[in-house]
N, CA, C and O atoms as a printed pandas DataFrame, in Angstrom:
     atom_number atom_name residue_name chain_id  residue_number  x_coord  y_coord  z_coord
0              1         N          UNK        A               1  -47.849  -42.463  -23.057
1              2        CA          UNK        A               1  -46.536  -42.284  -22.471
2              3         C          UNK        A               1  -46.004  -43.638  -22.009
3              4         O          UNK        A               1  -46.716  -44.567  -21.631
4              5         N          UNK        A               2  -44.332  -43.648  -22.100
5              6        CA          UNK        A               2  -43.916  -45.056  -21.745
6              7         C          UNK        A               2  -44.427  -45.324  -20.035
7              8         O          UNK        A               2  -45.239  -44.586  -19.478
8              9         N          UNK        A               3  -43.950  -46.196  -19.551
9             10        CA          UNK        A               3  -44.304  -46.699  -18.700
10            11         C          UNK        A               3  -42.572  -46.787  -18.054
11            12         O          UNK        A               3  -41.740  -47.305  -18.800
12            13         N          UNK        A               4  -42.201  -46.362  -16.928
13            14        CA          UNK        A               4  -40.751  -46.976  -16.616
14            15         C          UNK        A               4  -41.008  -46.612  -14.934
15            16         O          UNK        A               4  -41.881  -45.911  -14.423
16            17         N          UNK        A               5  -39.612  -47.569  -14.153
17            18        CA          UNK        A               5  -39.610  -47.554  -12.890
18            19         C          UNK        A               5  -38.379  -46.246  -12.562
19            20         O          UNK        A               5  -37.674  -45.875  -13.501
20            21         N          UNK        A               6  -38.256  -45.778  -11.528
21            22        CA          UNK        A               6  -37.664  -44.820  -10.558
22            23         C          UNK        A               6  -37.203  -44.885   -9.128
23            24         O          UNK        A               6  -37.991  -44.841   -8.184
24            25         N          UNK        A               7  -36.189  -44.969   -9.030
25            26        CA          UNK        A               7  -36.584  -45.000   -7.733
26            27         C          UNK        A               7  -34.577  -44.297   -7.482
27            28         O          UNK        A               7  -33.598  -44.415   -8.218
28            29         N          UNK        A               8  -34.769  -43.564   -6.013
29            30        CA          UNK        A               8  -33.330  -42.772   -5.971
30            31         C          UNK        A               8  -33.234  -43.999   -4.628
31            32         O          UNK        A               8  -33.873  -44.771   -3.912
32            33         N          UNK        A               9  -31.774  -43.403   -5.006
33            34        CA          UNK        A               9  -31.345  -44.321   -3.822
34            35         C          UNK        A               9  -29.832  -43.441   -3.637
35            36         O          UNK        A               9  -29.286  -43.050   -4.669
36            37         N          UNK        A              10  -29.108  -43.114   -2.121
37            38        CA          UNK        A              10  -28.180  -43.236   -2.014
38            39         C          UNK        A              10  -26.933  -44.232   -2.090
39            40         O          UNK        A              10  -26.714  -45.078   -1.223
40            41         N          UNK        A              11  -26.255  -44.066   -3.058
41            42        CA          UNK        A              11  -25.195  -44.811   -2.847
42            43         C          UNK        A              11  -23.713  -43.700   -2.710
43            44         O          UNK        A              11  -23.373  -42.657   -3.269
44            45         N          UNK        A              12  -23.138  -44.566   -1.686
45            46        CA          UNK        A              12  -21.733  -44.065   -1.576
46            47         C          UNK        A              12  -21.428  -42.711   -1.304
47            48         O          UNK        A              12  -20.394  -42.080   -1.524
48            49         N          UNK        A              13  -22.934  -42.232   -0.581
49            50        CA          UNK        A              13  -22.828  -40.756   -0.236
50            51         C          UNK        A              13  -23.411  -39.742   -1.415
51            52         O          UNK        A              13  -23.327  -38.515   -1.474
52            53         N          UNK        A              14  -24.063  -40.730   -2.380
53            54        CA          UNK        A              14  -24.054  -39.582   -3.693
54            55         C          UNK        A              14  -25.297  -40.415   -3.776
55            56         O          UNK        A              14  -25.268  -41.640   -3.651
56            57         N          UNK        A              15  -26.777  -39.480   -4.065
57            58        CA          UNK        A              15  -28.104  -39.548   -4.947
58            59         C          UNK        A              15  -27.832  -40.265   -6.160
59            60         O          UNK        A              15  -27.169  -39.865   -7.117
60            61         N          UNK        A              16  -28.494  -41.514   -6.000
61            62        CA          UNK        A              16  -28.529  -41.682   -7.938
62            63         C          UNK        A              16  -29.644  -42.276   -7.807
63            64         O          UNK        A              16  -29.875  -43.223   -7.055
64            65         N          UNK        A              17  -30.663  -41.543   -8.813
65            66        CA          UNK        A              17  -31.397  -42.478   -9.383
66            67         C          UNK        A              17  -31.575  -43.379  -10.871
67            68         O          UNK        A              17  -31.252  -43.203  -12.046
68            69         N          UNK        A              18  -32.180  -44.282  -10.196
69            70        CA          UNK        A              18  -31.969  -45.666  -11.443
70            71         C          UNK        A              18  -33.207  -45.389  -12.101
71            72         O          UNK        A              18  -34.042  -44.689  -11.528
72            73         N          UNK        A              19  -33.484  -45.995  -13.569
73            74        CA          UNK        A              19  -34.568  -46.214  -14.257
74            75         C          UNK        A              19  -34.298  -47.335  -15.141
75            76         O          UNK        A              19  -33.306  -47.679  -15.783
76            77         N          UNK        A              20  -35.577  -47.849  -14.976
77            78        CA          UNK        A              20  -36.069  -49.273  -15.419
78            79         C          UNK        A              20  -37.310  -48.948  -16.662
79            80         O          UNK        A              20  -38.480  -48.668  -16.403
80            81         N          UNK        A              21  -36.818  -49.045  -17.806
81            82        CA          UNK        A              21  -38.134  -48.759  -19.173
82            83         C          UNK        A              21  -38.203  -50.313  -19.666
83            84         O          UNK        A              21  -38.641  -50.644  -20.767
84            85         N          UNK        A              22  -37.677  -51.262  -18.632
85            86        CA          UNK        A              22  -38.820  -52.672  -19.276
86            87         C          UNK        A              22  -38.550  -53.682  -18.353
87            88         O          UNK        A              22  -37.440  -53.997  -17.924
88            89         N          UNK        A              23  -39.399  -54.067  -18.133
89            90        CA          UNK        A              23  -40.085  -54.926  -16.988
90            91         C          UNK        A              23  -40.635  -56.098  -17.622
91            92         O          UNK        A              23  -41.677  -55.930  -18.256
92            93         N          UNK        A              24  -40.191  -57.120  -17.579
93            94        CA          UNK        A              24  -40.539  -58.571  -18.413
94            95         C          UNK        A              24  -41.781  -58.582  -17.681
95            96         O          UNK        A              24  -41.945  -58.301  -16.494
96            97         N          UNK        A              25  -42.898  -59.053  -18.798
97            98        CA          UNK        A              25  -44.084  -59.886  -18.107
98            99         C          UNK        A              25  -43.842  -60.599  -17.004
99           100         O          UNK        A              25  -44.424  -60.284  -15.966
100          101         N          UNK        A              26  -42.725  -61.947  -17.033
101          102        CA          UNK        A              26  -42.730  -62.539  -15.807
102          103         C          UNK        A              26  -42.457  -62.011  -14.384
103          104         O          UNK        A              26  -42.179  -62.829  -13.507
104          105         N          UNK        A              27  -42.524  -60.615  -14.080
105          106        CA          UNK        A              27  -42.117  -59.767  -12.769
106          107         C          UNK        A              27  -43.922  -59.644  -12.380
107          108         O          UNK        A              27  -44.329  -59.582  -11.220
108          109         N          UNK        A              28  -44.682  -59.630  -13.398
109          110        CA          UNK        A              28  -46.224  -59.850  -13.004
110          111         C          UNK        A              28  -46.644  -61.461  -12.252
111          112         O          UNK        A              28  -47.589  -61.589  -11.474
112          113         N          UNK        A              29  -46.062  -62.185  -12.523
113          114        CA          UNK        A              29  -46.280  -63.492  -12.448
114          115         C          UNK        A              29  -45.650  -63.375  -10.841
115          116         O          UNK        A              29  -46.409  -63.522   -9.883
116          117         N          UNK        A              30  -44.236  -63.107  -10.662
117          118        CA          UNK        A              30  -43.497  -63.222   -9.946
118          119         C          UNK        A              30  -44.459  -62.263   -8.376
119          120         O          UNK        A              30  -44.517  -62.469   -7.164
120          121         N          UNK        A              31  -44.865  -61.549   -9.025
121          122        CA          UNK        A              31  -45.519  -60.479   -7.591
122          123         C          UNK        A              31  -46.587  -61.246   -7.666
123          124         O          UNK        A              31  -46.675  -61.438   -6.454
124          125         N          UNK        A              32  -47.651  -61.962   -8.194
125          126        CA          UNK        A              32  -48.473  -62.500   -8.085
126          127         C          UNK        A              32  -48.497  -63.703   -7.185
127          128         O          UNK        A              32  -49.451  -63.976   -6.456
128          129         N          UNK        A              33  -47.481  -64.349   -7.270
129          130        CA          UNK        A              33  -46.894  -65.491   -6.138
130          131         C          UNK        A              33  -46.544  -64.416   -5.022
131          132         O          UNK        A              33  -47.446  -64.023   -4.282
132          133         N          UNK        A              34  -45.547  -64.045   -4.919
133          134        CA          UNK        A              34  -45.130  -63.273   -4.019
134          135         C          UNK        A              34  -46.875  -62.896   -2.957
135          136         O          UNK        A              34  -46.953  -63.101   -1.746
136          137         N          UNK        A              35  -47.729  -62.493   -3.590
137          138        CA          UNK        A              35  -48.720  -62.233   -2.805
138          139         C          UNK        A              35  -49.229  -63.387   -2.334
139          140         O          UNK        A              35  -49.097  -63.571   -1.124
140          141         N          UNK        A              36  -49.778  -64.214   -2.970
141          142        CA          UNK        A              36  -50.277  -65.454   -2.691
142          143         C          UNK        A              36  -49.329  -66.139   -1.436
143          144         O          UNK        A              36  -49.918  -66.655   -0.486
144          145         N          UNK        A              37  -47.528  -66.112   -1.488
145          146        CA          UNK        A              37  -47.367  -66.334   -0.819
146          147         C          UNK        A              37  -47.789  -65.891    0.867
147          148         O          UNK        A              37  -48.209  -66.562    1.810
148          149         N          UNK        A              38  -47.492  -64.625    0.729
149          150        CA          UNK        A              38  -48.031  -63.996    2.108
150          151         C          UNK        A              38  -49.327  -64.220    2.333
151          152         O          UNK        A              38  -49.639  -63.863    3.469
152          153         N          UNK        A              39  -50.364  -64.744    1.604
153          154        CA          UNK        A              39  -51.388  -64.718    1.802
154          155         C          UNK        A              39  -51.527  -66.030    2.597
155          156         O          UNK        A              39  -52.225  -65.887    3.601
156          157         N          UNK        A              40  -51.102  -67.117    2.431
157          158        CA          UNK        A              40  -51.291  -68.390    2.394
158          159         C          UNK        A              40  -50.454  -68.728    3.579
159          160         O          UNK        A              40  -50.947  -69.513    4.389
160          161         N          UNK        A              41  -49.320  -68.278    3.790
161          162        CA          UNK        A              41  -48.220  -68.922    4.892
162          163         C          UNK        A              41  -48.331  -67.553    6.201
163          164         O          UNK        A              41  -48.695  -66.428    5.860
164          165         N          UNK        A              42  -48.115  -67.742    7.066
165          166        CA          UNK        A              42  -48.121  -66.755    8.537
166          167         C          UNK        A              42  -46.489  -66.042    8.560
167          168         O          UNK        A              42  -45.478  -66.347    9.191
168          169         N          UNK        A              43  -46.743  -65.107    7.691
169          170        CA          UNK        A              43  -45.175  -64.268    7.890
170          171         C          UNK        A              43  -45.893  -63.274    8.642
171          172         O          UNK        A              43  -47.095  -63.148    8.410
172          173         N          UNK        A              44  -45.189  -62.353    9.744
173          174        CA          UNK        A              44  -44.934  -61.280   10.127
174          175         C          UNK        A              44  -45.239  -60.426    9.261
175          176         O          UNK        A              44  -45.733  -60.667    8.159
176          177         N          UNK        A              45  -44.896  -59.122    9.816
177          178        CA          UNK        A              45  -44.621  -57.854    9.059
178          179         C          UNK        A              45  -43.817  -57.575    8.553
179          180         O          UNK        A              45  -43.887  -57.185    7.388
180          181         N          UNK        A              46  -42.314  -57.690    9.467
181          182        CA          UNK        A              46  -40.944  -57.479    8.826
182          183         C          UNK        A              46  -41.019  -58.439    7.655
183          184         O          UNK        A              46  -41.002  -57.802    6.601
184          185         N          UNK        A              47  -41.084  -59.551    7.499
185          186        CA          UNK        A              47  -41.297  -60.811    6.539
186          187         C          UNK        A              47  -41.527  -59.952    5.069
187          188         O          UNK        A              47  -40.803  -59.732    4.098
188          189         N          UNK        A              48  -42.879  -59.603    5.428
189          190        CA          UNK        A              48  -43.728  -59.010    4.436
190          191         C          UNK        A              48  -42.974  -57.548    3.820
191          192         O          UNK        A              48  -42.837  -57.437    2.602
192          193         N          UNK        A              49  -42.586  -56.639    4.592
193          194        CA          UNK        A              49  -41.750  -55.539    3.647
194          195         C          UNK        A              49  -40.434  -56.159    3.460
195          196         O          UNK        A              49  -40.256  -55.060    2.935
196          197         N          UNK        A              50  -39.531  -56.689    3.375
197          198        CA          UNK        A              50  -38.442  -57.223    3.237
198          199         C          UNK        A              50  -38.476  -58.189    2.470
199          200         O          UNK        A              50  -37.415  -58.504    1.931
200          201         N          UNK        A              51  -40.142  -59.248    2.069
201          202        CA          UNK        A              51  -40.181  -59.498    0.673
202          203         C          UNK        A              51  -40.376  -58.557   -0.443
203          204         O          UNK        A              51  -39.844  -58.680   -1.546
204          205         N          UNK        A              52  -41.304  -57.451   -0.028
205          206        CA          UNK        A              52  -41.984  -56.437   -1.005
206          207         C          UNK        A              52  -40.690  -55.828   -1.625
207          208         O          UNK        A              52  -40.709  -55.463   -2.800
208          209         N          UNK        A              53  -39.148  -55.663   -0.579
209          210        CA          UNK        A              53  -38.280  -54.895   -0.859
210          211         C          UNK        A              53  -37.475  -55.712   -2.135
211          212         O          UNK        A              53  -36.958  -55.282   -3.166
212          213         N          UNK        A              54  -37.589  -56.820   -1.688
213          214        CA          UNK        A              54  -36.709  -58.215   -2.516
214          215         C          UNK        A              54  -37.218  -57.860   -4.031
215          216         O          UNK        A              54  -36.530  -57.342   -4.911
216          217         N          UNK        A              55  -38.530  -58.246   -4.120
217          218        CA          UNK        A              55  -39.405  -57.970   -4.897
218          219         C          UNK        A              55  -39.072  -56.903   -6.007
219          220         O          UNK        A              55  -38.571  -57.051   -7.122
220          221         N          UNK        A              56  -39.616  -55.509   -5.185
221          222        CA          UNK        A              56  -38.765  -54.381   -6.056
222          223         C          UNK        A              56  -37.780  -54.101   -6.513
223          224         O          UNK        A              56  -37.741  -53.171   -7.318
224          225         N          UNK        A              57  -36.288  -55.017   -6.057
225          226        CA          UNK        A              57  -35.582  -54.739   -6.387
226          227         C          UNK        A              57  -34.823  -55.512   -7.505
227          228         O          UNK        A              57  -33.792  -55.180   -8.089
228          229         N          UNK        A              58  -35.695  -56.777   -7.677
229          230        CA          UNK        A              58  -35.965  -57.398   -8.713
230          231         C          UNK        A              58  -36.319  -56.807  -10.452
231          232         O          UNK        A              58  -35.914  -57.280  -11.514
232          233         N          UNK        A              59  -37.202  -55.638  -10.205
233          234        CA          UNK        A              59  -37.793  -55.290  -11.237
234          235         C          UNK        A              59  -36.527  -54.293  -11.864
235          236         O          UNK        A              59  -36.661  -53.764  -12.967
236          237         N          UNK        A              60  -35.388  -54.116  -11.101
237          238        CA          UNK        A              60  -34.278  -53.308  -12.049
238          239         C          UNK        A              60  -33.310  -54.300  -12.283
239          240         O          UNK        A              60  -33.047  -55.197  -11.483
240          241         N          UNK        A              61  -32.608  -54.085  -13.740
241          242        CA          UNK        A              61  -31.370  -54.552  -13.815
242          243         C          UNK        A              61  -30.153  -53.908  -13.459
243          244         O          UNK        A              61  -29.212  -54.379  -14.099
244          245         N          UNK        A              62  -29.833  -53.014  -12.680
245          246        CA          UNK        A              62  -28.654  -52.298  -12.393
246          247         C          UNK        A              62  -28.859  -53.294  -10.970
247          248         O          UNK        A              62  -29.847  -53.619  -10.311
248          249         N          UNK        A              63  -27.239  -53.618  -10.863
249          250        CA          UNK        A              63  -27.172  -54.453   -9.596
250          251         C          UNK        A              63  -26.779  -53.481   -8.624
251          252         O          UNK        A              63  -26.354  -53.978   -7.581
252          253         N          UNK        A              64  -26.800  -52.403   -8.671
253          254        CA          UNK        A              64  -26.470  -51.755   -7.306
254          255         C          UNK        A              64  -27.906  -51.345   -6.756
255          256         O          UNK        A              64  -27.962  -50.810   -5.649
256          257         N          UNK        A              65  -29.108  -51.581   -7.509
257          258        CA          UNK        A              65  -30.528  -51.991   -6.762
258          259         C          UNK        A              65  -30.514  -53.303   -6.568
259          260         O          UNK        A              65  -30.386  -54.245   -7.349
260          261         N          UNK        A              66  -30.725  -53.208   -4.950
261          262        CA          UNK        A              66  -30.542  -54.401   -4.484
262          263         C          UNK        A              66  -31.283  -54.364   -2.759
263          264         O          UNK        A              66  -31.356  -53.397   -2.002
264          265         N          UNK        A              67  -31.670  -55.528   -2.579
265          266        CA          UNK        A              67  -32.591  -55.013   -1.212
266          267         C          UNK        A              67  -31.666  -54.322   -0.078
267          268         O          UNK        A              67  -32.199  -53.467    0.629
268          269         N          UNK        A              68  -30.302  -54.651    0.131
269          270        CA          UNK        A              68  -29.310  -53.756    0.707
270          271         C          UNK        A              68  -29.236  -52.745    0.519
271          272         O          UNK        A              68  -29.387  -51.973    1.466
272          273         N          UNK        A              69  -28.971  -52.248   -0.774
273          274        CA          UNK        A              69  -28.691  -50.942   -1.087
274          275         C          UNK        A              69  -30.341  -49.910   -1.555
275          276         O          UNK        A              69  -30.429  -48.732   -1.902
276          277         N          UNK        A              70  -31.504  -51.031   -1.354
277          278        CA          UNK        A              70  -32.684  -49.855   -0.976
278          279         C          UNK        A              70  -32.492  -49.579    0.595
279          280         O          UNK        A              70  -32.510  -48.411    0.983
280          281         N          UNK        A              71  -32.315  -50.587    1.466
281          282        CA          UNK        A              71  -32.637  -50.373    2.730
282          283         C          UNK        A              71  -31.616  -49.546    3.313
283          284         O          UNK        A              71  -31.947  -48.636    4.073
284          285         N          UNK        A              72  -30.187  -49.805    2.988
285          286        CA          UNK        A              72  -29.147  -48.742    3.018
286          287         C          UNK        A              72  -29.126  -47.021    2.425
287          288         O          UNK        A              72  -28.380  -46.068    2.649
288          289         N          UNK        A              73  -30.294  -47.211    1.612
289          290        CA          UNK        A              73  -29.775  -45.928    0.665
290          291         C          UNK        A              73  -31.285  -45.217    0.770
291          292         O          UNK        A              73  -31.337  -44.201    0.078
292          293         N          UNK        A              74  -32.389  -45.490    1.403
293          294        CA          UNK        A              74  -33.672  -44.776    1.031
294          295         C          UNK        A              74  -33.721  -43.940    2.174
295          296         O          UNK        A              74  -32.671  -43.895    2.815
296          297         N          UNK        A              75  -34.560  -43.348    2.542
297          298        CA          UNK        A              75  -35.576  -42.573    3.117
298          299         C          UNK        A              75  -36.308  -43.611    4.194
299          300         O          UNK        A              75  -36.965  -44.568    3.785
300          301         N          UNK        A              76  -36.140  -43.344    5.531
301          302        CA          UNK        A              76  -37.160  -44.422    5.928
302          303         C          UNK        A              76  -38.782  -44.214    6.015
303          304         O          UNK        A              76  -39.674  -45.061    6.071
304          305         N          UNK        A              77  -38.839  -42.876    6.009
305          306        CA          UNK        A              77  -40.458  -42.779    5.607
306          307         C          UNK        A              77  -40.700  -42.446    4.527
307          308         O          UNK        A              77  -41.424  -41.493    4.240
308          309         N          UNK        A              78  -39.952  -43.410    3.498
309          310        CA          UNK        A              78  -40.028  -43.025    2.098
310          311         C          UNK        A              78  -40.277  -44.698    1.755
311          312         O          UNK        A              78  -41.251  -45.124    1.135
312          313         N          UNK        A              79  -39.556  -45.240    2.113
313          314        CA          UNK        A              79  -39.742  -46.582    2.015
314          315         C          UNK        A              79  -40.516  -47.703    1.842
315          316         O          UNK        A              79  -40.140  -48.771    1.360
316          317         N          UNK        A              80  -41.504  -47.451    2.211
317          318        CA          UNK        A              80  -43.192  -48.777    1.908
318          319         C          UNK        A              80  -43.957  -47.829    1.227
319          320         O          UNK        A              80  -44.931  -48.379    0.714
320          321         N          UNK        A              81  -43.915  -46.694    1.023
321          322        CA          UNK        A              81  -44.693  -45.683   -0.226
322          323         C          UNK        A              81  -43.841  -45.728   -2.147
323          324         O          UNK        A              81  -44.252  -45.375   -3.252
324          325         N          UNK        A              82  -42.747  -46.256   -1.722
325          326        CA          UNK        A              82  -42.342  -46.467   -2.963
326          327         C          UNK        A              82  -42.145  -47.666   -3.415
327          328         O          UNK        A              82  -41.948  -48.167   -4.523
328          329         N          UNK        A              83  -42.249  -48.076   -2.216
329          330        CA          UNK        A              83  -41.971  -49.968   -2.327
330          331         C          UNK        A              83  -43.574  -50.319   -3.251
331          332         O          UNK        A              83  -43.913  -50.884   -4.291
332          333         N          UNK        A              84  -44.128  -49.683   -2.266
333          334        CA          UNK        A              84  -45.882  -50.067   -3.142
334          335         C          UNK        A              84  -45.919  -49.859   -4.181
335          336         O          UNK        A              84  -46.071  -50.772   -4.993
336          337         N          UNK        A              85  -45.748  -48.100   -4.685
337          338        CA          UNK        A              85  -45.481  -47.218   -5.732
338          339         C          UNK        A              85  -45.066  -48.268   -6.858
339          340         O          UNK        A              85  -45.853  -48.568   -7.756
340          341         N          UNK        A              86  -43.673  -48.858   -6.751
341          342        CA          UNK        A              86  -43.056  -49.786   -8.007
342          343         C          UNK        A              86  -43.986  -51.000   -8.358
343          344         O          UNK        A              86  -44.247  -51.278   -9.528
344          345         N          UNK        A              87  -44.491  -51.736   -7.255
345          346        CA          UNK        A              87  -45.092  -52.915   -7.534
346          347         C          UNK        A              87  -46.321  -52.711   -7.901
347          348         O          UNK        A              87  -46.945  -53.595   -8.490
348          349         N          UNK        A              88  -46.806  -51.636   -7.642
349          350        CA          UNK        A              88  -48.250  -51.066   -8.411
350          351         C          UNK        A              88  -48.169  -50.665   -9.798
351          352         O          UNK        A              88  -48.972  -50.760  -10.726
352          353         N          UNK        A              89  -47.171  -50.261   -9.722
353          354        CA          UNK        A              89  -46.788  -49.776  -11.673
354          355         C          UNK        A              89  -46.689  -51.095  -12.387
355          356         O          UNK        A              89  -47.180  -51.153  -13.514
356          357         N          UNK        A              90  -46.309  -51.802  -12.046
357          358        CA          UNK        A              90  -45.745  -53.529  -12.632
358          359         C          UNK        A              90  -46.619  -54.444  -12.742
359          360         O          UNK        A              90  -46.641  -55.414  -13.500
360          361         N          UNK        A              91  -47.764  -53.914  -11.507
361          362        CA          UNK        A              91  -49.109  -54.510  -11.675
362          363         C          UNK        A              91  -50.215  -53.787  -12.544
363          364         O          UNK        A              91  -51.415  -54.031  -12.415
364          365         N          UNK        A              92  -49.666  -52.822  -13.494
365          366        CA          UNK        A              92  -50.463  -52.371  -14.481
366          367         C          UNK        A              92  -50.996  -50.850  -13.673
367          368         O          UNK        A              92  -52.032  -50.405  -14.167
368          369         N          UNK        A              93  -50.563  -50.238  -12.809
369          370        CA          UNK        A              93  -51.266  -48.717  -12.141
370          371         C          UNK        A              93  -51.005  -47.747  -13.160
371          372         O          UNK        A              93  -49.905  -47.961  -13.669
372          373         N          UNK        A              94  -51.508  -46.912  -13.576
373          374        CA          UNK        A              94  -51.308  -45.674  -14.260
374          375         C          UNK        A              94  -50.863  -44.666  -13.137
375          376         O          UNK        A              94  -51.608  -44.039  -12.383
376          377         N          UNK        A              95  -49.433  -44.643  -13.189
377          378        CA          UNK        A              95  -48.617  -43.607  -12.401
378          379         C          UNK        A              95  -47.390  -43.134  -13.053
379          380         O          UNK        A              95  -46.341  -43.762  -13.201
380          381         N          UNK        A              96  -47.778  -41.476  -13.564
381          382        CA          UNK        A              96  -46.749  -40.815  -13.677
382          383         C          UNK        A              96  -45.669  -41.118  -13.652
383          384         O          UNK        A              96  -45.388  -40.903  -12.473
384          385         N          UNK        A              97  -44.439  -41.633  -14.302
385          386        CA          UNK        A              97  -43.357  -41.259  -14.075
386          387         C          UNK        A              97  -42.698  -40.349  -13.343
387          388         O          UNK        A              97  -41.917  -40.568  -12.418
388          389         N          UNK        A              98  -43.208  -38.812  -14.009
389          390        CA          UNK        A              98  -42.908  -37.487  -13.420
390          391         C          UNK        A              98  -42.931  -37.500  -11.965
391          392         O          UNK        A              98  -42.054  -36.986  -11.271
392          393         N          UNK        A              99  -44.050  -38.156  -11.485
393          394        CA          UNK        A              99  -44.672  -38.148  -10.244
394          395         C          UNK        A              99  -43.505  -38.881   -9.083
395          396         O          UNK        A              99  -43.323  -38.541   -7.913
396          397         N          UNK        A             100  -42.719  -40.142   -9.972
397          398        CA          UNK        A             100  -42.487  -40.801   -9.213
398          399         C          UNK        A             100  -40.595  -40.472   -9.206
399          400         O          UNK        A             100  -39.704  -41.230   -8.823
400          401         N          UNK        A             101  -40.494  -39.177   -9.739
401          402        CA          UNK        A             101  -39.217  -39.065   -9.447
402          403         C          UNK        A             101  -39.392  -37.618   -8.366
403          404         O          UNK        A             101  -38.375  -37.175   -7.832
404          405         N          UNK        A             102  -40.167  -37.240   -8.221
405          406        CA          UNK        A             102  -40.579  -36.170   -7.610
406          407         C          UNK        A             102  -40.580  -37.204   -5.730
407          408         O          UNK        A             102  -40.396  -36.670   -4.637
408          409         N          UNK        A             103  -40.746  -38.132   -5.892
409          410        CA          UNK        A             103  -41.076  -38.557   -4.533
410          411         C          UNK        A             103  -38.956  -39.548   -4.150
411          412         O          UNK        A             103  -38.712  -40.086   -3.070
């Protein structure tokens, strides 16, 4: 089965979710720094989900995913479970699609 990203987001008062069926190799490279960075320099917490968010919202080309319009438009206890969710798929996770429109 293909492999693609999900994720809903409110915009403008209305549910939409986006899907992403290709993800350039270099978004592996890119989270790979991204970790290293946090690993290496003393960010916070906020630091750290608000890169993870940057991050994810990287991996779509529809510009109305955007770290604004996740943080504007999600779920807040939906939020660092899907944030992970995307960057785990990108890092090679075997996760459902199905699964991940369900959440």
């Amino acid at each position: 089965m293909a492999k693609e990203l999900r994720i809903k987001l409110k915009i403008k008062d209305k549910e939409k979710t986006f899907v992403q069926d290709f993800v350039p190799a270099q978004k592996v490279i890119d989270t790979l720094e991204f970790w290293k960075k946090i690993e290496t320099d003393e960010t916070d917490v906020i630091d750290n989900i608000l890169g993870k968010i940057e991050l994810a919202a990287s991996y779509f080309d529809d510009d109305d995913v955007s770290s604004e319009s996740i943080l504007s438009g999600m779920q807040a206890w939906e939020l660092q479970q899907k944030i992970d969710e995307l960057i785990s798929v990108v890092m090679g996770s075997e996760i459902d699609p199905k699964e991940q429109e369900n959440q």
